[in-house]
Tab-separated table of C-alpha atoms in Angstrom:
chain	number	residue	atom	x	y	z
C	1	LYS	CA	76.238	91.221	131.172
C	2	MET	CA	79.691	92.058	130.010
C	3	SER	CA	81.418	94.895	131.691
C	4	ARG	CA	82.279	98.121	129.770
C	5	ILE	CA	84.983	97.985	127.102
C	6	SER	CA	88.161	99.611	128.467
C	7	LYS	CA	91.072	98.470	126.389
C	8	VAL	CA	91.037	98.160	122.609
C	9	ALA	CA	93.384	96.825	120.084
C	10	VAL	CA	93.214	98.497	116.560
C	11	ILE	CA	94.750	96.440	113.726
C	12	GLY	CA	95.809	99.020	110.811
C	13	GLY	CA	97.532	102.152	111.513
C	14	GLY	CA	96.216	104.020	108.320
C	15	LEU	CA	93.616	106.709	108.147
C	16	MET	CA	90.749	104.706	109.659
C	17	GLY	CA	92.822	102.735	112.208
C	18	SER	CA	94.555	105.849	113.512
C	19	GLY	CA	91.202	107.654	113.652
C	20	ILE	CA	89.617	104.995	115.639
C	21	ALA	CA	92.551	104.775	117.968
C	22	GLN	CA	92.233	108.531	118.377
C	23	VAL	CA	88.564	108.704	119.445
C	24	SER	CA	89.149	105.662	121.628
C	25	ALA	CA	91.796	107.290	123.487
C	26	ALA	CA	90.178	110.605	123.759
C	27	ALA	CA	87.226	108.761	125.480
C	28	GLY	CA	89.643	107.483	128.065
C	29	LEU	CA	90.123	103.999	126.762
C	30	LYS	CA	93.533	102.268	126.631
C	31	VAL	CA	94.599	101.563	123.001
C	32	ASN	CA	97.135	99.202	121.302
C	33	LEU	CA	97.679	100.445	117.813
C	34	ILE	CA	99.101	97.829	115.532
C	35	ASP	CA	100.834	97.914	112.223
C	36	VAL	CA	103.722	95.909	110.753
C	37	LYS	CA	105.234	99.051	109.165
C	38	GLU	CA	106.858	101.374	111.762
C	39	ALA	CA	106.653	104.270	109.337
C	40	ILE	CA	102.895	103.886	109.345
C	41	LEU	CA	102.621	103.955	113.133
C	42	LYS	CA	105.039	107.017	113.365
C	43	THR	CA	102.651	108.884	110.855
C	44	ALA	CA	99.558	107.649	112.722
C	45	MET	CA	100.983	109.067	116.066
C	46	SER	CA	101.894	112.532	114.666
C	47	THR	CA	98.417	112.753	113.011
C	48	ILE	CA	96.586	111.940	116.195
C	49	GLU	CA	98.709	114.592	118.090
C	50	LYS	CA	97.877	117.244	115.531
C	51	ASN	CA	94.148	116.371	115.398
C	52	VAL	CA	93.750	116.287	119.273
C	53	PHE	CA	95.608	119.507	119.654
C	54	ARG	CA	93.510	121.087	116.779
C	55	GLY	CA	90.592	120.223	119.025
C	56	TYR	CA	91.856	122.584	121.724
C	57	LYS	CA	92.656	125.507	119.285
C	58	LYS	CA	89.300	127.192	119.891
C	59	SER	CA	89.597	127.005	123.574
C	60	ILE	CA	93.103	128.413	123.586
C	61	GLU	CA	92.000	131.415	121.455
C	62	SER	CA	89.125	132.036	123.700
C	63	LYS	CA	91.465	131.880	126.768
C	64	LYS	CA	89.490	128.894	128.237
C	65	ILE	CA	92.841	127.050	128.595
C	66	ASP	CA	96.377	127.888	128.232
C	67	GLU	CA	98.509	126.306	125.561
C	68	ALA	CA	100.656	124.505	128.218
C	69	SER	CA	97.537	122.950	129.762
C	70	ALA	CA	96.256	122.060	126.405
C	71	ARG	CA	99.585	120.220	125.622
C	72	GLN	CA	99.326	118.330	128.837
C	73	GLU	CA	95.830	117.143	127.853
C	74	VAL	CA	97.026	116.114	124.461
C	75	ASP	CA	99.974	114.294	126.193
C	76	LYS	CA	97.521	112.401	128.494
C	77	ILE	CA	95.442	111.187	125.447
C	78	LEU	CA	98.764	110.004	123.550
C	79	ALA	CA	99.933	108.301	126.614
C	80	ARG	CA	96.931	105.895	126.349
C	81	ILE	CA	98.125	104.782	123.051
C	82	ASN	CA	100.776	102.064	122.575
C	83	CYS	CA	102.115	101.067	119.293
C	84	HIS	CA	102.935	97.415	118.365
C	85	ALA	CA	104.241	95.703	115.202
C	86	LYS	CA	102.888	92.061	116.164
C	87	ALA	CA	99.118	91.664	116.570
C	88	GLU	CA	99.386	88.429	118.567
C	89	ASP	CA	101.301	90.354	121.431
C	90	ALA	CA	98.981	93.194	121.316
C	91	VAL	CA	95.729	91.439	121.867
C	92	SER	CA	96.507	89.399	125.087
C	93	ASP	CA	94.920	91.793	127.452
C	94	VAL	CA	92.135	93.721	125.484
C	95	ASP	CA	88.322	93.770	125.643
C	96	LEU	CA	87.880	94.433	121.866
C	97	VAL	CA	89.852	93.959	118.809
C	98	ILE	CA	89.049	96.309	115.628
C	99	GLU	CA	90.558	95.235	112.333
C	100	ALA	CA	90.889	98.195	110.022
C	101	ALA	CA	93.011	96.636	107.244
C	102	THR	CA	92.639	96.654	103.501
C	103	GLU	CA	89.209	95.599	102.100
C	104	ASN	CA	90.401	92.118	101.120
C	105	LEU	CA	88.927	89.001	102.560
C	106	SER	CA	91.947	86.768	102.533
C	107	ILE	CA	93.944	89.576	104.537
C	108	LYS	CA	91.100	89.880	106.949
C	109	HIS	CA	90.940	86.063	107.290
C	110	LYS	CA	94.790	86.009	107.945
C	111	ILE	CA	94.715	88.704	110.654
C	112	PHE	CA	91.687	87.165	112.551
C	113	ALA	CA	93.120	83.573	112.472
C	114	SER	CA	96.595	84.724	113.770
C	115	ILE	CA	94.878	86.567	116.887
C	116	ASP	CA	92.102	84.175	117.787
C	117	LYS	CA	94.226	81.906	120.144
C	118	ALA	CA	96.202	84.930	121.499
C	119	ALA	CA	93.172	86.927	122.667
C	120	PRO	CA	91.380	86.266	125.895
C	121	ALA	CA	88.087	84.302	125.680
C	122	HIS	CA	85.860	87.372	126.456
C	123	THR	CA	87.515	89.580	123.838
C	124	ILE	CA	85.157	90.927	120.999
C	125	PHE	CA	86.444	90.868	117.462
C	126	ALA	CA	85.049	93.431	115.108
C	127	SER	CA	85.802	94.361	111.482
C	128	ASN	CA	85.671	98.022	110.154
C	129	THR	CA	84.728	96.684	106.634
C	130	SER	CA	82.452	98.818	104.572
C	131	SER	CA	81.625	96.150	101.982
C	132	ILE	CA	82.366	92.632	102.989
C	133	GLN	CA	79.781	90.744	104.835
C	134	ILE	CA	80.517	89.735	108.537
C	135	LYS	CA	79.373	86.160	107.898
C	136	ASP	CA	82.260	85.756	105.395
C	137	ILE	CA	84.937	87.315	107.552
C	138	CYS	CA	84.084	85.506	111.004
C	139	THR	CA	84.685	82.034	109.474
C	140	ALA	CA	88.384	82.545	110.369
C	141	VAL	CA	87.807	82.296	114.030
C	142	ASN	CA	86.169	80.097	116.727
C	143	ARG	CA	84.559	82.910	118.474
C	144	THR	CA	81.785	83.726	116.051
C	145	ASP	CA	79.173	84.748	118.652
C	146	ARG	CA	81.709	87.429	119.746
C	147	PHE	CA	82.174	88.832	116.226
C	148	ALA	CA	80.431	91.780	114.574
C	149	GLY	CA	81.018	94.892	112.407
C	150	LEU	CA	82.033	98.248	113.548
C	151	HIS	CA	81.804	100.578	110.389
C	152	PHE	CA	83.300	104.016	111.045
C	153	PHE	CA	83.206	106.799	108.504
C	154	ASN	CA	86.223	108.863	107.226
C	155	PRO	CA	87.583	111.131	108.918
C	156	VAL	CA	86.748	109.101	112.120
C	157	PRO	CA	87.261	112.050	114.633
C	158	VAL	CA	84.780	114.176	112.564
C	159	MET	CA	81.986	111.769	111.306
C	160	LYS	CA	79.541	111.122	114.154
C	161	LEU	CA	78.063	108.004	112.601
C	162	LEU	CA	78.939	104.389	113.716
C	163	GLU	CA	77.144	101.468	111.971
C	164	VAL	CA	76.973	98.448	114.389
C	165	VAL	CA	76.507	95.328	112.301
C	166	ARG	CA	74.980	92.147	113.732
C	167	GLY	CA	76.243	88.949	111.977
C	168	PRO	CA	74.125	85.891	111.850
C	169	THR	CA	76.010	84.405	114.899
C	170	THR	CA	76.677	87.676	116.814
C	171	SER	CA	75.180	87.238	120.492
C	172	ASP	CA	73.106	89.898	122.193
C	173	GLU	CA	75.667	90.406	124.782
C	174	THR	CA	78.297	91.203	122.136
C	175	PHE	CA	76.101	93.478	120.095
C	176	ASN	CA	75.100	95.376	123.263
C	177	ALA	CA	78.640	95.916	124.486
C	178	LEU	CA	79.421	97.362	120.788
C	179	LEU	CA	76.498	99.710	121.178
C	180	ASP	CA	77.773	100.861	124.652
C	181	TYR	CA	81.488	101.237	123.180
C	182	GLY	CA	79.929	103.468	120.402
C	183	LYS	CA	78.196	105.701	122.931
C	184	ASP	CA	81.403	105.787	125.086
C	185	ILE	CA	83.426	107.224	122.227
C	186	GLY	CA	80.831	109.800	121.370
C	187	LYS	CA	79.285	108.286	118.223
C	188	THR	CA	75.775	108.039	117.104
C	189	THR	CA	75.167	104.352	116.631
C	190	VAL	CA	72.723	102.731	114.127
C	191	LYS	CA	72.008	99.126	114.151
C	192	CYS	CA	72.222	97.008	110.995
C	193	LYS	CA	71.862	93.438	109.935
C	194	ASP	CA	74.604	91.750	107.902
C	195	THR	CA	73.363	92.984	104.617
C	196	PRO	CA	75.568	93.971	101.720
C	197	GLY	CA	76.893	97.621	102.276
C	198	PHE	CA	75.033	97.762	105.638
C	199	ILE	CA	72.880	100.908	105.777
C	200	VAL	CA	74.845	103.941	104.192
C	201	ASN	CA	76.702	102.395	101.327
C	202	ARG	CA	73.724	100.204	100.390
C	203	LEU	CA	71.600	103.216	99.937
C	204	LEU	CA	74.432	105.399	98.684
C	205	ILE	CA	76.217	103.396	96.002
C	206	PRO	CA	73.272	102.396	94.002
C	207	SER	CA	72.094	105.879	93.933
C	208	ILE	CA	75.320	107.196	92.655
C	209	PHE	CA	75.138	104.466	89.935
C	210	GLU	CA	71.537	105.415	89.112
C	211	ALA	CA	72.769	108.953	88.614
C	212	ILE	CA	75.622	107.600	86.286
C	213	ARG	CA	72.902	105.575	84.172
C	214	LEU	CA	70.693	108.639	83.894
C	215	VAL	CA	73.565	110.672	82.299
C	216	GLU	CA	74.838	107.574	80.205
C	217	ARG	CA	71.412	107.454	78.795
C	218	GLY	CA	71.567	111.145	77.867
C	219	ASP	CA	68.659	111.972	80.103
C	220	ALA	CA	70.539	114.900	81.732
C	221	THR	CA	74.085	116.304	82.120
C	222	LEU	CA	76.122	115.323	85.111
C	223	GLU	CA	76.322	119.013	86.200
C	224	ASP	CA	72.615	119.352	86.014
C	225	ALA	CA	72.134	116.022	87.960
C	226	ASP	CA	74.342	117.403	90.872
C	227	THR	CA	72.621	120.672	90.885
C	228	ALA	CA	69.096	119.141	90.842
C	229	LEU	CA	69.876	116.784	94.011
C	230	LYS	CA	71.521	119.669	95.787
C	231	LEU	CA	68.927	122.214	95.304
C	232	GLY	CA	65.862	119.842	94.891
C	233	ALA	CA	66.714	117.271	97.625
C	234	GLY	CA	68.792	119.273	100.018
C	235	HIS	CA	71.876	117.066	99.423
C	236	PRO	CA	75.080	118.775	100.393
C	237	MET	CA	76.729	117.724	97.240
C	238	GLY	CA	75.528	115.788	94.156
C	239	PRO	CA	76.168	112.171	93.245
C	240	PHE	CA	79.132	112.962	90.732
C	241	SER	CA	80.885	115.258	93.170
C	242	LEU	CA	80.499	112.667	95.782
C	243	ALA	CA	81.715	109.837	93.701
C	244	ASP	CA	84.739	112.045	92.892
C	245	LEU	CA	85.300	112.544	96.605
C	246	ILE	CA	85.001	108.921	97.746
C	247	GLY	CA	87.216	107.785	94.813
C	248	LEU	CA	86.024	106.324	91.616
C	249	ASP	CA	88.043	103.161	92.194
C	250	THR	CA	86.539	102.584	95.573
C	251	THR	CA	83.001	103.379	94.289
C	252	LYS	CA	83.630	100.714	91.430
C	253	ALA	CA	85.194	98.242	93.712
C	254	ILE	CA	82.234	98.214	96.108
C	255	MET	CA	79.763	97.672	93.154
C	256	ASP	CA	82.110	94.985	91.455
C	257	GLY	CA	81.962	93.097	94.792
C	258	TRP	CA	78.318	92.951	94.980
C	259	HIS	CA	77.785	92.366	91.293
C	260	ALA	CA	80.092	89.339	91.447
C	261	LYS	CA	77.973	88.010	94.339
C	262	TYR	CA	74.439	88.910	92.886
C	263	PRO	CA	75.175	88.947	89.095
C	264	GLU	CA	71.425	89.020	88.381
C	265	ALA	CA	70.509	91.951	90.468
C	266	GLN	CA	69.690	94.833	88.296
C	267	ILE	CA	70.570	97.386	91.001
C	268	PHE	CA	74.217	96.103	91.275
C	269	GLN	CA	75.075	96.278	87.496
C	270	PRO	CA	78.288	97.964	86.591
C	271	SER	CA	78.707	101.100	84.543
C	272	PRO	CA	80.817	101.267	81.305
C	273	TRP	CA	81.380	105.067	81.659
C	274	LEU	CA	82.793	104.347	85.341
C	275	ASP	CA	84.862	101.344	84.276
C	276	SER	CA	86.677	103.339	81.553
C	277	LEU	CA	87.456	106.401	83.827
C	278	VAL	CA	88.988	104.080	86.319
C	279	ALA	CA	90.828	102.231	83.598
C	280	GLU	CA	92.323	105.542	82.461
C	281	GLY	CA	93.472	106.404	86.056
C	282	HIS	CA	90.939	109.097	86.403
C	283	LEU	CA	89.949	108.155	90.002
C	284	GLY	CA	88.370	111.447	91.089
C	285	LYS	CA	89.566	114.365	93.305
C	286	LYS	CA	92.733	112.606	94.532
C	287	THR	CA	94.132	112.248	90.965
C	288	GLY	CA	92.897	115.601	89.800
C	289	ARG	CA	90.360	114.208	87.357
C	290	GLY	CA	87.263	111.956	87.749
C	291	PHE	CA	83.793	113.017	86.495
C	292	TYR	CA	84.928	116.554	86.884
C	293	THR	CA	88.452	118.035	86.366
C	294	TYR	CA	90.187	119.606	89.510
C	295	ASP	CA	92.724	122.239	89.719
C	296	ALA	CA	96.061	120.902	91.052
C-alpha cells in the first residue's frame, strides 16, 4: 500500500490552484505551487494569506487566540508553500501532482508530457478538469495507472466536496491514495467513473439546459422557473441565477464539448438563446448581465 501523500505540486496559480494549495498546506502538507507568471503567484500567495487569516477572525474576536498567535499560525501554513515557475523542477520530490490549468486538452497534454520524466516513479498525476474525460488527458503520459481526476469546487477552501474520478486505467492503489488525500485535507469525497461531467456537472448542466428549453418554449418565465425550484424543490437558487453565477460562457462551453462528442444525444443539445447571450458578451453576474441584469 502506498504511504500517505505528504508533498503536493499544484500546477496553475489561479483561483482553483491557489485554493488547492491553501487547503493542502493548511492540512500540514508541503506544497509546490507552479505558474509561469510571477504576478499570478504573488496574487495567489496574498489571497492565501488573506483567506487563512480570515479563518482565525472568529477565534480572535472571541479571545480564543490573540492576533500575534494567529499570525504565527498563518505564517506556518504559508511557509509550507513554495512558488516555482518551472514545473519540471518542482515535481522531482512530490507524491502527487494536481494540474489546475485552463480547460483545454492540448494545454493539459503539454503540461503532463513535460513532467512525466521529471517526476519520481511513485508520483500520482491528477487533473482538476471539470469537463474533459481522464482517458483523453492521460494519453500524454506513461503512468496511466497512476493518473486520475480530482475535481475541486470553487471556492476550494469553502466547498466541502471533492469528486475523485477513476479513469479506465487508474489502479486501486492510486484511487485509494487519492481518497485518503481528500480526507486528509478535510473534504468529503465522492467516487465517480470517468463519465462526461462526472457527477455534479453531469446532473447540473443538463438540468440548467432543461430549464432554458422550458422558457424557450414559452411554458413559463425564467423568474417563475427559478422561484419554482427554490420553493418547490428546496434548491438554494434557481437554474437561471445559478447559470449567471457559473458564467454563461462556462455553462455553454461545457455543453458544447459534450455536444461535439455526442452530437445525437438529445440531452446535450445546445440552446440558441444561451448562444446569443454569450455572443453578445452577456456572460452572467461577472459582466453585469446574463439571464438577469445586475447592478454594478
